[in-house]
Every structure is written in C-alpha cells, then in structure tokens.
XYZ file of C-alpha atoms in Angstrom:
268
model
C -58.002 -27.594 -190.254
C -57.990 -31.005 -191.788
C -57.752 -34.161 -189.768
C -54.333 -36.019 -189.728
C -53.716 -38.942 -188.335
C -50.027 -40.604 -189.017
C -47.902 -39.358 -192.308
C -46.111 -42.698 -193.769
C -43.369 -42.442 -196.110
C -43.477 -45.956 -198.041
C -40.990 -46.771 -200.651
C -43.975 -47.567 -203.405
C -47.003 -45.601 -204.379
C -49.380 -43.838 -201.804
C -52.071 -46.275 -200.755
C -54.888 -43.195 -201.069
C -53.378 -42.108 -204.791
C -51.779 -38.930 -203.054
C -48.315 -38.040 -206.249
C -44.670 -37.906 -204.680
C -43.121 -34.696 -204.132
C -40.775 -33.356 -207.110
C -36.811 -34.601 -207.401
C -34.718 -30.892 -207.849
C -31.273 -30.624 -208.786
C -28.088 -29.516 -206.713
C -28.411 -25.898 -207.093
C -27.058 -24.375 -203.007
C -24.282 -25.445 -201.009
C -26.794 -26.423 -198.483
C -28.623 -29.299 -200.502
C -25.607 -30.658 -201.394
C -26.335 -34.348 -199.207
C -29.928 -33.039 -198.107
C -32.220 -36.000 -198.902
C -35.574 -35.080 -197.856
C -37.730 -32.286 -197.353
C -41.359 -31.635 -195.568
C -42.798 -28.022 -195.563
C -46.451 -28.731 -194.457
C -47.330 -25.876 -196.486
C -51.114 -27.284 -198.436
C -51.266 -30.841 -197.055
C -49.836 -33.368 -194.766
C -48.786 -35.269 -197.148
C -46.112 -32.418 -199.013
C -42.408 -33.082 -199.480
C -39.531 -32.539 -202.095
C -36.508 -34.998 -202.390
C -33.224 -33.787 -203.864
C -31.480 -37.109 -204.133
C -34.047 -38.397 -206.842
C -36.481 -40.238 -203.768
C -40.081 -41.120 -205.920
C -41.386 -43.448 -203.114
C -45.185 -41.920 -202.044
C -46.351 -40.484 -198.495
C -49.448 -42.193 -197.079
C -51.378 -40.774 -195.200
C -54.828 -41.201 -192.383
C -56.188 -40.864 -189.262
C -55.079 -37.702 -186.112
C -52.595 -35.167 -186.742
C -52.712 -32.620 -189.441
C -51.370 -29.156 -191.246
C -52.562 -25.879 -189.444
C -52.185 -21.883 -191.174
C -49.583 -20.036 -189.565
C -46.283 -21.898 -190.040
C -42.305 -20.966 -189.203
C -41.283 -17.639 -191.102
C -44.639 -17.119 -192.277
C -44.772 -20.078 -194.333
C -48.612 -20.683 -195.004
C -48.944 -23.861 -192.931
C -47.364 -26.704 -190.611
C -47.912 -30.113 -189.209
C -49.513 -30.582 -186.249
C -48.867 -33.413 -183.546
C -52.066 -33.305 -181.275
C -50.820 -35.895 -178.933
C -51.961 -38.959 -181.897
C -48.986 -40.698 -183.481
C -46.903 -39.063 -185.225
C -45.012 -39.186 -188.998
C -42.879 -42.123 -189.876
C -41.008 -42.068 -193.482
C -41.234 -46.223 -193.797
C -38.880 -48.937 -193.013
C -37.736 -49.970 -196.407
C -37.867 -45.076 -197.786
C -35.771 -44.684 -195.265
C -32.994 -47.782 -195.849
C -33.209 -46.568 -199.899
C -31.486 -43.385 -199.460
C -28.641 -44.965 -197.379
C -27.856 -42.673 -194.651
C -25.120 -43.663 -193.105
C -25.971 -42.355 -188.997
C -21.653 -42.060 -188.486
C -22.290 -38.947 -191.139
C -25.900 -37.506 -191.269
C -27.662 -34.038 -189.988
C -31.637 -33.461 -189.147
C -33.081 -30.072 -188.507
C -36.633 -28.504 -187.887
C -38.618 -25.874 -186.416
C -41.041 -26.182 -183.057
C -43.146 -24.704 -181.028
C -45.591 -25.553 -178.245
C -44.387 -29.028 -177.254
C -46.268 -30.621 -174.579
C -43.420 -31.176 -171.132
C -44.752 -34.120 -170.465
C -42.254 -37.140 -171.520
C -42.956 -36.769 -174.929
C -41.483 -37.334 -177.968
C -40.800 -35.390 -180.484
C -38.315 -37.970 -182.808
C -36.870 -41.200 -183.054
C -34.647 -42.790 -185.642
C -33.586 -46.269 -185.582
C -30.640 -47.393 -187.061
C -30.036 -51.507 -188.909
C -27.795 -52.262 -186.456
C -29.821 -50.809 -183.187
C -29.407 -48.112 -182.665
C -32.296 -45.955 -181.165
C -31.917 -42.302 -180.993
C -34.544 -41.233 -179.556
C -36.183 -37.592 -178.304
C -37.830 -36.319 -175.662
C -39.477 -34.114 -173.211
C -37.705 -33.937 -169.375
C -39.152 -31.045 -166.931
C -38.336 -27.774 -169.122
C -36.054 -29.344 -171.975
C -35.576 -31.845 -174.284
C -32.800 -35.062 -174.103
C -31.434 -37.262 -176.590
C -31.278 -40.992 -175.879
C -28.336 -43.024 -177.635
C -29.027 -46.684 -177.580
C -27.662 -49.783 -179.070
C -28.930 -52.861 -179.083
C -27.710 -54.480 -175.391
C -28.962 -50.896 -173.395
C -26.609 -48.002 -173.271
C -28.724 -45.160 -172.909
C -26.591 -41.323 -173.450
C -28.003 -38.406 -172.722
C -27.862 -34.971 -172.939
C -30.005 -31.468 -172.852
C -31.160 -30.008 -175.821
C -32.317 -27.040 -174.059
C -34.201 -25.287 -171.547
C -37.549 -24.765 -172.459
C -39.610 -22.577 -170.118
C -40.671 -19.529 -172.033
C -40.217 -20.756 -175.566
C -42.925 -23.359 -175.904
C -44.527 -20.642 -178.136
C -42.323 -19.609 -180.010
C -40.841 -21.384 -182.966
C -37.115 -22.224 -182.081
C -34.914 -24.366 -184.976
C -33.657 -27.622 -183.635
C -30.785 -28.992 -185.520
C -28.665 -32.255 -184.839
C -25.218 -32.869 -186.674
C -23.885 -36.422 -186.459
C -20.066 -36.599 -187.474
C -15.883 -37.553 -187.566
C -17.263 -39.379 -184.411
C -19.102 -36.921 -182.474
C -23.327 -35.693 -182.814
C -23.990 -31.993 -181.512
C -27.089 -30.523 -181.484
C -28.368 -27.301 -181.109
C -31.244 -24.830 -180.286
C -32.255 -21.314 -182.545
C -28.562 -22.441 -184.016
C -26.370 -22.807 -180.490
C -24.320 -25.808 -179.495
C -26.030 -26.961 -176.060
C -24.793 -30.490 -176.003
C -21.897 -32.573 -178.036
C -21.193 -36.183 -177.585
C -18.079 -38.730 -178.179
C -19.071 -41.817 -180.314
C -15.170 -42.578 -181.490
C -14.812 -44.716 -184.024
C -18.002 -47.301 -183.429
C -20.419 -47.783 -186.151
C -23.819 -46.030 -185.400
C -25.178 -48.455 -189.210
C -27.518 -46.505 -191.322
C -31.305 -44.778 -190.969
C -33.930 -47.050 -191.650
C -36.794 -45.291 -189.757
C -37.460 -42.113 -188.400
C -40.566 -40.838 -186.658
C -41.839 -36.990 -185.150
C -43.644 -36.858 -182.479
C -43.542 -40.283 -180.585
C -42.105 -43.179 -179.855
C -41.838 -46.880 -181.337
C -46.316 -47.702 -181.989
C -46.875 -44.185 -181.202
C -45.773 -44.257 -178.058
C -46.097 -40.997 -175.461
C -47.491 -39.187 -177.990
C -46.341 -35.492 -177.969
C -48.490 -32.665 -178.615
C -46.347 -29.891 -180.419
C -46.237 -27.727 -183.706
C -43.339 -29.010 -186.016
C -42.323 -27.416 -189.469
C -39.813 -26.596 -192.298
C -38.546 -30.343 -191.653
C -35.001 -31.696 -193.551
C -32.531 -34.502 -194.145
C -29.151 -34.647 -195.098
C -27.016 -37.327 -195.937
C -24.031 -35.085 -194.401
C -23.147 -33.541 -190.457
C -23.765 -29.498 -191.439
C -20.574 -27.261 -190.541
C -21.918 -24.348 -187.652
C -22.174 -21.597 -189.906
C -25.661 -23.492 -192.144
C -26.389 -24.790 -188.866
C -26.825 -21.256 -187.590
C -28.256 -19.656 -190.687
C -30.767 -22.696 -190.855
C -31.890 -20.990 -187.249
C -32.875 -18.082 -188.947
C -33.786 -19.081 -192.521
C -36.269 -21.164 -194.108
C -34.473 -23.844 -195.583
C -36.509 -23.943 -198.263
C -34.763 -20.662 -199.228
C -31.276 -22.479 -200.117
C -34.138 -25.211 -201.744
C -34.443 -23.517 -205.842
C -34.408 -25.628 -209.015
C -31.922 -24.771 -211.063
C -27.908 -24.764 -210.863
C -27.170 -21.440 -211.938
C -26.266 -20.638 -208.038
C -23.812 -23.722 -207.267
C -20.524 -21.858 -207.984
C -21.535 -19.330 -205.218
C -19.726 -19.379 -201.822
C -22.218 -20.457 -199.171
C -21.789 -17.340 -197.100
C -22.420 -15.638 -200.396
C -25.306 -17.501 -201.647
C -26.829 -17.132 -197.826
C -26.419 -13.017 -198.244
C -29.252 -13.507 -201.374
C -31.364 -15.336 -200.233
C -34.588 -14.419 -198.400
C -34.398 -12.194 -194.613
C -37.491 -13.653 -193.402
C -37.187 -13.800 -190.011
C -39.802 -16.353 -187.877
C -42.467 -15.071 -186.559
C-alpha cells in the first residue's frame, strides 16, 4: 500500500507533477451538475472533472490507497487517523457551488466512533458543515459565523461499520436532508437563509487535521444541485461511476430508463 497523508486539490498545477483528471461531457441525468468524482482506484490523486475543472491534486505523507473498494472497485481511500484529503480553498471556490443547492455522496466503512471527523465543509459566509462521530452514529453540526450549532443524526452505525455504507447529503429549497444507504434519516429547514458558496471541504478530519478519523472512503462525488430522493436511492445501490460516461448518446434517456441500462453491481 502506498502511504500518503493528505490530498490537496488545488487550482493550479500539482506540486508533485501529477496531471489533472479528464473533463468529461455530461451524458446522463446524474451527471447534471456533477462537479467532481473521486474513485480512488489507482492512486489517491485520481479524480474526474465534469465541469471543465482542471486543477491538479497534490498528495503527500499518511493516508493512502488500499485494494478492494466499494461495489468491487479496485481501490479505496484509507484514512488511518492522519490528516485527511481536502481540496484547496481557491479550487472549490472556483466551482461556484452554492451551499443552498448542492449534494455530496460517498461510500464509507470501518469508521472510528470516538468523536472523530468524517467530513468538514465551509462556505464563504462563515458557515461550517461538519460530520462527526458521536457515540454509535454520525452527527451533522451546522454553524454560522456567530455560532448556532444544529445537530442531526445521520444514522446508527453499530454492527455495520465493517460493511460499505452510503452517505448522501442534499441541500435545496431551504432544506438539508441526510441519507444513510438511501433512506432519509434527518431533515432540517434553514428557510431563506443564504448559506453562501462552498470554499473548502476536507475528508477524514476537522480544521487543520483536528480529530482525524479512521475510516475507509470510496466513490466521493460533489454536485452543484440537490439530488432527488430517487437519485439518492440509486447511488446507494450503484457506484456513481455507472452514470459517468464520456459521450452524450444516452442524454435523451429518462432517469429511470437510464438506470435500467446500468450495471447491477452491488456493494460487497
């Protein structure tokens, strides 16, 4: 296993000379609004861009890739309590993602349950979304620049930590929804508040590596729109890469018609 400690997605070239991922044409309903996908099959620097994003990915020191990912994929990101992976502020800001309308989805397992971070995101208005393990569940804390934390249970993980599970968060129409394995577990209303634009996200730890978690992560995707409940259910049962194809020949197919053509691989 190649050892790495942190992945930084920057708006410029990789300082290690790693080339950026391919920019692919939108060709299926779930590719609409897709900003970036990380499959972690070959290296910790692997990604595909669907919006023309051409930033590089830098990597150095602690987390790494291990074989045997979700849905039988080649590899996954192994976060072993070291500093996590995080796109740089300028890179995420350049994607112009409104925190009022976005979605994030990934597979995870073997997560530590000791008040460690799974995912942390911030916005240019001082909002913070942080997912932290509390007891046997993952909680979401949403704060403003003035404080005001709101907590919600993503779902109980007891007995399931050794199996790949799917997490999805959507924000849209004044509501944040959390899903575990395709089932909505929590909903919050934020009304007409302006949550700002995403400018940073970090996998596996809090700010500056605080409370770094131990977990395995795979198939990470970020959209600049809120996914429907049907799309979330599909992603709980299929790898996101199933709907990421380079040509637009299937663009006219309806969502469910397209889903019927996709691989039926299941998570191990």
